[in-house]
Amino acid sequence: MEKEQVLKLTDDNFKEEVINSELPVVVDFWAPWCMPCRMISPIIEEIAKEYEDKVKVGKLNVDEAPHTASFYGIMAIPTLLIFKGGEVKEKIVGVISKETLASKIASYI
């Protein structure tokens, strides 16, 4: 069985999967009712496959993980945060192209 490339992040596993990660991590803060979130979802999945061994990619549903979303000041979705060494290095609000996201990720790997 193929392993899931996009991690499902929660308030409970965020520290272990993101903060303590040795790899850079792209976190997509989203909600199922958000249409722009649905637009960026395929891009997130493609990035996860293409950067499988270089970057971790996770999605955090803001309705199911309100504490983490609040802690990082997520006011609009989709918001992407790029973490490296447990710290936020980049914040991207709204839908962006795959190429733009890939170029931002490249500076952290």
PDB file of C-alpha atoms in Angstrom:
ATOM      1  CA  MET A   1       0.000   0.000   0.000  1.00  0.00           C
ATOM      2  CA  GLU A   2       1.307   3.421  -0.960  1.00  0.00           C
ATOM      3  CA  LYS A   3       1.947   5.711   1.989  1.00  0.00           C
ATOM      4  CA  GLU A   4      -0.040   8.897   2.253  1.00  0.00           C
ATOM      5  CA  GLN A   5       2.087  11.823   1.091  1.00  0.00           C
ATOM      6  CA  VAL A   6       0.018  14.575   2.704  1.00  0.00           C
ATOM      7  CA  LEU A   7      -0.094  14.301   6.488  1.00  0.00           C
ATOM      8  CA  LYS A   8      -3.316  14.991   8.354  1.00  0.00           C
ATOM      9  CA  LEU A   9      -2.242  17.427  11.039  1.00  0.00           C
ATOM     10  CA  THR A  10      -4.106  17.991  14.308  1.00  0.00           C
ATOM     11  CA  ASP A  11      -3.622  19.948  17.509  1.00  0.00           C
ATOM     12  CA  ASP A  12      -2.292  16.704  19.016  1.00  0.00           C
ATOM     13  CA  ASN A  13       0.314  15.736  16.391  1.00  0.00           C
ATOM     14  CA  PHE A  14       1.433  19.203  15.213  1.00  0.00           C
ATOM     15  CA  LYS A  15       4.460  19.476  17.499  1.00  0.00           C
ATOM     16  CA  GLU A  16       5.733  15.996  16.648  1.00  0.00           C
ATOM     17  CA  GLU A  17       5.140  16.212  12.882  1.00  0.00           C
ATOM     18  CA  VAL A  18       5.997  19.879  12.249  1.00  0.00           C
ATOM     19  CA  ILE A  19       7.941  21.529  15.054  1.00  0.00           C
ATOM     20  CA  ASN A  20      10.191  18.511  15.698  1.00  0.00           C
ATOM     21  CA  SER A  21      10.664  17.644  12.011  1.00  0.00           C
ATOM     22  CA  GLU A  22      14.189  17.479  10.647  1.00  0.00           C
ATOM     23  CA  LEU A  23      12.828  18.249   7.169  1.00  0.00           C
ATOM     24  CA  PRO A  24      11.189  21.525   6.165  1.00  0.00           C
ATOM     25  CA  VAL A  25       7.394  21.294   6.434  1.00  0.00           C
ATOM     26  CA  VAL A  26       4.695  22.948   4.319  1.00  0.00           C
ATOM     27  CA  VAL A  27       1.435  23.260   6.263  1.00  0.00           C
ATOM     28  CA  ASP A  28      -1.827  24.019   4.470  1.00  0.00           C
ATOM     29  CA  PHE A  29      -4.369  25.578   6.853  1.00  0.00           C
ATOM     30  CA  TRP A  30      -7.761  24.858   5.266  1.00  0.00           C
ATOM     31  CA  ALA A  31     -11.427  23.956   5.827  1.00  0.00           C
ATOM     32  CA  PRO A  32     -13.762  21.729   3.781  1.00  0.00           C
ATOM     33  CA  TRP A  33     -16.245  24.576   3.167  1.00  0.00           C
ATOM     34  CA  CYS A  34     -13.543  26.870   1.702  1.00  0.00           C
ATOM     35  CA  MET A  35     -13.658  26.928  -2.113  1.00  0.00           C
ATOM     36  CA  PRO A  36     -10.180  28.484  -2.600  1.00  0.00           C
ATOM     37  CA  CYS A  37      -8.842  25.713  -0.309  1.00  0.00           C
ATOM     38  CA  ARG A  38     -10.289  23.150  -2.686  1.00  0.00           C
ATOM     39  CA  MET A  39      -8.571  24.919  -5.590  1.00  0.00           C
ATOM     40  CA  ILE A  40      -5.127  24.683  -3.990  1.00  0.00           C
ATOM     41  CA  SER A  41      -5.562  21.108  -2.720  1.00  0.00           C
ATOM     42  CA  PRO A  42      -4.359  19.391  -5.947  1.00  0.00           C
ATOM     43  CA  ILE A  43      -1.272  21.639  -5.951  1.00  0.00           C
ATOM     44  CA  ILE A  44      -0.500  20.610  -2.366  1.00  0.00           C
ATOM     45  CA  GLU A  45      -0.819  16.927  -3.305  1.00  0.00           C
ATOM     46  CA  GLU A  46       1.473  17.326  -6.346  1.00  0.00           C
ATOM     47  CA  ILE A  47       4.098  19.145  -4.270  1.00  0.00           C
ATOM     48  CA  ALA A  48       3.938  16.371  -1.645  1.00  0.00           C
ATOM     49  CA  LYS A  49       4.643  13.733  -4.297  1.00  0.00           C
ATOM     50  CA  GLU A  50       7.392  15.659  -6.066  1.00  0.00           C
ATOM     51  CA  TYR A  51       9.258  16.661  -2.889  1.00  0.00           C
ATOM     52  CA  GLU A  52       8.550  13.430  -1.002  1.00  0.00           C
ATOM     53  CA  ASP A  53      12.065  12.909   0.395  1.00  0.00           C
ATOM     54  CA  LYS A  54      12.961  16.582   0.818  1.00  0.00           C
ATOM     55  CA  VAL A  55       9.912  18.197   2.432  1.00  0.00           C
ATOM     56  CA  LYS A  56       7.009  17.086   4.598  1.00  0.00           C
ATOM     57  CA  VAL A  57       3.592  18.357   3.542  1.00  0.00           C
ATOM     58  CA  GLY A  58       0.591  18.461   5.844  1.00  0.00           C
ATOM     59  CA  LYS A  59      -2.933  19.805   5.931  1.00  0.00           C
ATOM     60  CA  LEU A  60      -4.527  21.191   9.062  1.00  0.00           C
ATOM     61  CA  ASN A  61      -8.305  21.603   9.119  1.00  0.00           C
ATOM     62  CA  VAL A  62      -8.831  24.851  11.055  1.00  0.00           C
ATOM     63  CA  ASP A  63     -12.274  23.711  12.250  1.00  0.00           C
ATOM     64  CA  GLU A  64     -10.829  20.520  13.748  1.00  0.00           C
ATOM     65  CA  ALA A  65      -7.609  22.086  15.092  1.00  0.00           C
ATOM     66  CA  PRO A  66      -8.574  25.579  16.272  1.00  0.00           C
ATOM     67  CA  HIS A  67      -5.796  25.869  18.875  1.00  0.00           C
ATOM     68  CA  THR A  68      -2.965  25.472  16.382  1.00  0.00           C
ATOM     69  CA  ALA A  69      -4.648  27.767  13.845  1.00  0.00           C
ATOM     70  CA  SER A  70      -5.148  30.408  16.531  1.00  0.00           C
ATOM     71  CA  PHE A  71      -1.577  30.054  17.836  1.00  0.00           C
ATOM     72  CA  TYR A  72      -0.201  30.850  14.371  1.00  0.00           C
ATOM     73  CA  GLY A  73      -2.637  33.729  13.822  1.00  0.00           C
ATOM     74  CA  ILE A  74      -4.431  32.161  10.876  1.00  0.00           C
ATOM     75  CA  MET A  75      -7.090  34.718   9.934  1.00  0.00           C
ATOM     76  CA  ALA A  76      -7.827  33.680   6.342  1.00  0.00           C
ATOM     77  CA  ILE A  77      -7.696  30.390   4.503  1.00  0.00           C
ATOM     78  CA  PRO A  78      -6.037  28.930   2.651  1.00  0.00           C
ATOM     79  CA  THR A  79      -2.848  29.946   4.403  1.00  0.00           C
ATOM     80  CA  LEU A  80       0.384  28.049   3.839  1.00  0.00           C
ATOM     81  CA  LEU A  81       3.180  28.177   6.387  1.00  0.00           C
ATOM     82  CA  ILE A  82       6.639  26.848   5.607  1.00  0.00           C
ATOM     83  CA  PHE A  83       8.497  25.652   8.699  1.00  0.00           C
ATOM     84  CA  LYS A  84      12.183  24.883   9.027  1.00  0.00           C
ATOM     85  CA  GLY A  85      13.860  24.015  12.296  1.00  0.00           C
ATOM     86  CA  GLY A  86      10.536  24.352  14.092  1.00  0.00           C
ATOM     87  CA  GLU A  87      10.059  27.988  13.059  1.00  0.00           C
ATOM     88  CA  VAL A  88       7.816  29.670  10.514  1.00  0.00           C
ATOM     89  CA  LYS A  89       9.988  30.845   7.636  1.00  0.00           C
ATOM     90  CA  GLU A  90       7.313  31.825   5.124  1.00  0.00           C
ATOM     91  CA  LYS A  91       3.592  32.688   5.220  1.00  0.00           C
ATOM     92  CA  ILE A  92       1.487  32.590   2.060  1.00  0.00           C
ATOM     93  CA  VAL A  93      -2.159  33.647   2.180  1.00  0.00           C
ATOM     94  CA  GLY A  94      -4.496  32.685  -0.653  1.00  0.00           C
ATOM     95  CA  VAL A  95      -4.197  30.528  -3.741  1.00  0.00           C
ATOM     96  CA  ILE A  96      -0.833  30.491  -5.504  1.00  0.00           C
ATOM     97  CA  SER A  97       0.521  28.608  -8.478  1.00  0.00           C
ATOM     98  CA  LYS A  98       2.456  25.381  -8.143  1.00  0.00           C
ATOM     99  CA  GLU A  99       5.501  27.094  -9.654  1.00  0.00           C
ATOM    100  CA  THR A 100       5.417  29.894  -7.076  1.00  0.00           C
ATOM    101  CA  LEU A 101       5.088  27.440  -4.198  1.00  0.00           C
ATOM    102  CA  ALA A 102       7.878  25.249  -5.586  1.00  0.00           C
ATOM    103  CA  SER A 103      10.237  28.229  -5.844  1.00  0.00           C
ATOM    104  CA  LYS A 104       9.491  29.245  -2.241  1.00  0.00           C
ATOM    105  CA  ILE A 105      10.096  25.682  -1.017  1.00  0.00           C
ATOM    106  CA  ALA A 106      13.366  25.462  -2.973  1.00  0.00           C
ATOM    107  CA  SER A 107      14.989  28.100  -0.789  1.00  0.00           C
ATOM    108  CA  TYR A 108      14.497  25.912   2.317  1.00  0.00           C
ATOM    109  CA  ILE A 109      15.790  22.549   1.055  1.00  0.00           C
TER     110      ILE A 109
END
